[in-house]
PDB file of C-alpha atoms in Angstrom:
ATOM      1  CA  ILE A  19      88.480  88.631 111.664  1.00 86.00           C
ATOM      2  CA  SER A  20      87.408  85.658 113.770  1.00 88.00           C
ATOM      3  CA  CYS A  21      83.898  87.022 114.278  1.00 86.00           C
ATOM      4  CA  LYS A  22      83.473  87.750 110.577  1.00 88.00           C
ATOM      5  CA  ALA A  23      84.779  84.303 109.634  1.00 90.00           C
ATOM      6  CA  LEU A  24      82.409  82.628 112.108  1.00 90.00           C
ATOM      7  CA  LYS A  25      79.467  84.210 110.295  1.00 90.00           C
ATOM      8  CA  GLN A  26      80.304  81.817 107.457  1.00 93.00           C
ATOM      9  CA  PHE A  27      79.217  78.988 109.781  1.00 93.00           C
ATOM     10  CA  PRO A  28      75.736  79.983 110.990  1.00 89.00           C
ATOM     11  CA  LYS A  29      75.053  76.578 112.567  1.00 92.00           C
ATOM     12  CA  ALA A  30      78.282  76.554 114.587  1.00 89.00           C
ATOM     13  CA  LYS A  31      77.732  76.648 118.303  1.00 86.00           C
ATOM     14  CA  VAL A  32      80.750  78.702 119.332  1.00 87.00           C
ATOM     15  CA  GLN A  33      80.008  80.091 122.768  1.00 84.00           C
ATOM     16  CA  GLN A  34      83.127  82.120 123.490  1.00 86.00           C
ATOM     17  CA  ILE A  35      85.942  83.965 121.765  1.00 89.00           C
ATOM     18  CA  THR A  36      88.904  84.838 123.959  1.00 89.00           C
ATOM     19  CA  CYS A  37      91.178  87.699 122.877  1.00 90.00           C
ATOM     20  CA  CYS A  38      94.712  87.913 124.222  1.00 90.00           C
ATOM     21  CA  PRO A  39      96.071  91.338 123.247  1.00 89.00           C
ATOM     22  CA  GLY A  40      99.648  92.368 123.833  1.00 88.00           C
ATOM     23  CA  VAL A  41     101.252  88.929 123.995  1.00 92.00           C
ATOM     24  CA  LYS A  42     104.943  89.572 124.617  1.00 89.00           C
ATOM     25  CA  SER A  43     106.486  86.369 125.979  1.00 93.00           C
ATOM     26  CA  LEU A  44     106.960  82.734 125.092  1.00 95.00           C
ATOM     27  CA  GLN A  45     105.413  81.818 128.441  1.00 96.00           C
ATOM     28  CA  GLU A  46     102.219  83.643 127.459  1.00 96.00           C
ATOM     29  CA  ILE A  47     102.149  81.705 124.196  1.00 96.00           C
ATOM     30  CA  ASP A  48     102.595  78.423 126.063  1.00 96.00           C
ATOM     31  CA  HIS A  49      99.685  79.354 128.349  1.00 96.00           C
ATOM     32  CA  ILE A  50      97.446  80.308 125.398  1.00 96.00           C
ATOM     33  CA  VAL A  51      98.175  77.020 123.604  1.00 97.00           C
ATOM     34  CA  GLN A  52      97.516  74.983 126.760  1.00 97.00           C
ATOM     35  CA  GLU A  53      94.207  76.795 127.332  1.00 95.00           C
ATOM     36  CA  ALA A  54      93.154  76.217 123.718  1.00 96.00           C
ATOM     37  CA  LEU A  55      94.044  72.545 124.088  1.00 97.00           C
ATOM     38  CA  ARG A  56      92.101  72.279 127.354  1.00 95.00           C
ATOM     39  CA  ARG A  57      89.056  74.004 125.838  1.00 94.00           C
ATOM     40  CA  ASN A  58      89.292  72.182 122.504  1.00 94.00           C
ATOM     41  CA  GLY A  59      89.697  75.547 120.772  1.00 94.00           C
ATOM     42  CA  VAL A  60      91.372  77.090 117.773  1.00 96.00           C
ATOM     43  CA  ILE A  61      93.966  79.873 117.835  1.00 97.00           C
ATOM     44  CA  ILE A  62      93.679  82.689 115.301  1.00 96.00           C
ATOM     45  CA  TYR A  63      96.490  85.152 115.759  1.00 95.00           C
ATOM     46  CA  THR A  64      98.176  88.312 114.537  1.00 93.00           C
ATOM     47  CA  LEU A  65     101.708  88.512 115.902  1.00 93.00           C
ATOM     48  CA  ALA A  66     104.006  91.094 114.335  1.00 89.00           C
ATOM     49  CA  SER A  67     107.187  89.324 115.408  1.00 91.00           C
ATOM     50  CA  PRO A  68     108.093  86.556 112.956  1.00 91.00           C
ATOM     51  CA  GLY A  69     109.874  84.686 115.762  1.00 93.00           C
ATOM     52  CA  MET A  70     106.869  84.806 118.107  1.00 94.00           C
ATOM     53  CA  SER A  71     104.598  83.813 115.233  1.00 95.00           C
ATOM     54  CA  ARG A  72     106.827  80.846 114.377  1.00 96.00           C
ATOM     55  CA  PHE A  73     106.978  79.768 118.026  1.00 97.00           C
ATOM     56  CA  LEU A  74     103.186  79.890 118.358  1.00 97.00           C
ATOM     57  CA  ARG A  75     102.785  77.872 115.169  1.00 97.00           C
ATOM     58  CA  GLN A  76     105.258  75.256 116.431  1.00 98.00           C
ATOM     59  CA  GLN A  77     103.557  75.015 119.818  1.00 98.00           C
ATOM     60  CA  CYS A  78     100.163  74.583 118.156  1.00 98.00           C
ATOM     61  CA  GLU A  79     101.508  71.848 115.904  1.00 98.00           C
ATOM     62  CA  ARG A  80     103.101  70.022 118.858  1.00 98.00           C
ATOM     63  CA  ALA A  81      99.885  70.210 120.888  1.00 98.00           C
ATOM     64  CA  LYS A  82      97.713  69.481 117.827  1.00 98.00           C
ATOM     65  CA  VAL A  83      95.754  72.700 118.372  1.00 98.00           C
ATOM     66  CA  PRO A  84      94.287  74.112 115.142  1.00 97.00           C
ATOM     67  CA  TYR A  85      95.633  77.562 114.283  1.00 97.00           C
ATOM     68  CA  ALA A  86      95.651  80.312 111.677  1.00 97.00           C
ATOM     69  CA  ASP A  87      98.239  83.057 111.346  1.00 96.00           C
ATOM     70  CA  VAL A  88      96.315  85.885 109.699  1.00 95.00           C
ATOM     71  CA  PHE A  89      99.047  88.539 109.877  1.00 94.00           C
ATOM     72  CA  GLN A  90     102.389  87.164 108.693  1.00 93.00           C
ATOM     73  CA  PRO A  91     101.131  86.151 105.204  1.00 93.00           C
ATOM     74  CA  VAL A  92     100.048  89.781 104.642  1.00 93.00           C
ATOM     75  CA  VAL A  93     103.402  91.092 105.901  1.00 92.00           C
ATOM     76  CA  ILE A  94     105.271  88.679 103.611  1.00 93.00           C
ATOM     77  CA  ALA A  95     103.187  89.729 100.605  1.00 96.00           C
ATOM     78  CA  LEU A  96     103.864  93.413 101.364  1.00 95.00           C
ATOM     79  CA  LYS A  97     107.576  92.718 101.845  1.00 95.00           C
ATOM     80  CA  ARG A  98     107.726  91.115  98.404  1.00 96.00           C
ATOM     81  CA  TYR A  99     105.645  93.854  96.809  1.00 97.00           C
ATOM     82  CA  LEU A 100     107.516  96.742  98.426  1.00 96.00           C
ATOM     83  CA  ASP A 101     110.921  95.037  98.287  1.00 96.00           C
ATOM     84  CA  TYR A 102     111.482  96.335 101.791  1.00 91.00           C
ATOM     85  CA  PRO A 103     111.784  94.461 105.114  1.00 91.00           C
ATOM     86  CA  PRO A 104     109.156  94.930 107.833  1.00 89.00           C
ATOM     87  CA  VAL A 105     110.161  96.207 111.276  1.00 84.00           C
ATOM     88  CA  GLY A 106     108.647  93.116 112.937  1.00 75.00           C
ATOM     89  CA  VAL A 107     107.325  94.849 116.059  1.00 75.00           C
ATOM     90  CA  ALA A 108     103.776  95.276 117.293  1.00 70.00           C
ATOM     91  CA  GLY A 109     102.288  98.537 116.101  1.00 63.00           C
ATOM     92  CA  GLY A 110     104.978  99.041 113.488  1.00 61.00           C
ATOM     93  CA  HIS A 111     107.374 101.957 113.551  1.00 54.00           C
ATOM     94  CA  TYR A 112     105.137 104.950 112.888  1.00 51.00           C
ATOM     95  CA  SER A 113     104.943 108.145 114.870  1.00 53.00           C
ATOM     96  CA  LYS A 114     101.739 110.201 115.070  1.00 55.00           C
ATOM     97  CA  GLU A 115     103.077 112.419 112.303  1.00 55.00           C
ATOM     98  CA  ASP A 116     103.509 109.409 109.987  1.00 53.00           C
ATOM     99  CA  ARG A 117      99.902 108.218 110.221  1.00 53.00           C
ATOM    100  CA  LEU A 118      97.695 108.525 107.197  1.00 49.00           C
ATOM    101  CA  PRO A 119      94.493 110.502 107.718  1.00 50.00           C
ATOM    102  CA  ALA A 120      91.518 108.138 108.073  1.00 46.00           C
ATOM    103  CA  LYS A 121      89.800 109.591 105.014  1.00 44.00           C
ATOM    104  CA  SER A 122      92.669 108.420 102.797  1.00 40.00           C
ATOM    105  CA  LEU A 123      91.867 104.847 103.836  1.00 47.00           C
ATOM    106  CA  GLU A 124      88.226 105.042 102.789  1.00 44.00           C
ATOM    107  CA  LEU A 125      87.859 103.683  99.299  1.00 48.00           C
ATOM    108  CA  PRO A 126      84.575 103.002  97.524  1.00 49.00           C
ATOM    109  CA  TRP A 127      83.803  99.354  96.768  1.00 44.00           C
ATOM    110  CA  GLU A 128      83.677  98.706  93.033  1.00 43.00           C
ATOM    111  CA  GLU A 129      82.329  95.467  91.605  1.00 37.00           C
TER     112      GLU A 129
END
């Protein structure tokens, strides 16, 4: 998402994007925020846990690091639409048998 969004700013001189997959602790979040602050960066994140997401947002606000949560708003919209609570864990709660075949996810674009 970050790379696609950056294409909207062709004159931007972003030299590096750092990905931090599998963040599981508050200490990792603290480290990420401090590194973003040190590098004058922005944090764009997708944390499944509402608590971890909230903590990251709070830490960014305290440190005045710009941020964007690009996952929780989608989860909230789906929760409202489906009238069903999310599991709130990374990767969800699906087994291999529950996965949709890839072809069912391919939809033609219609203008």
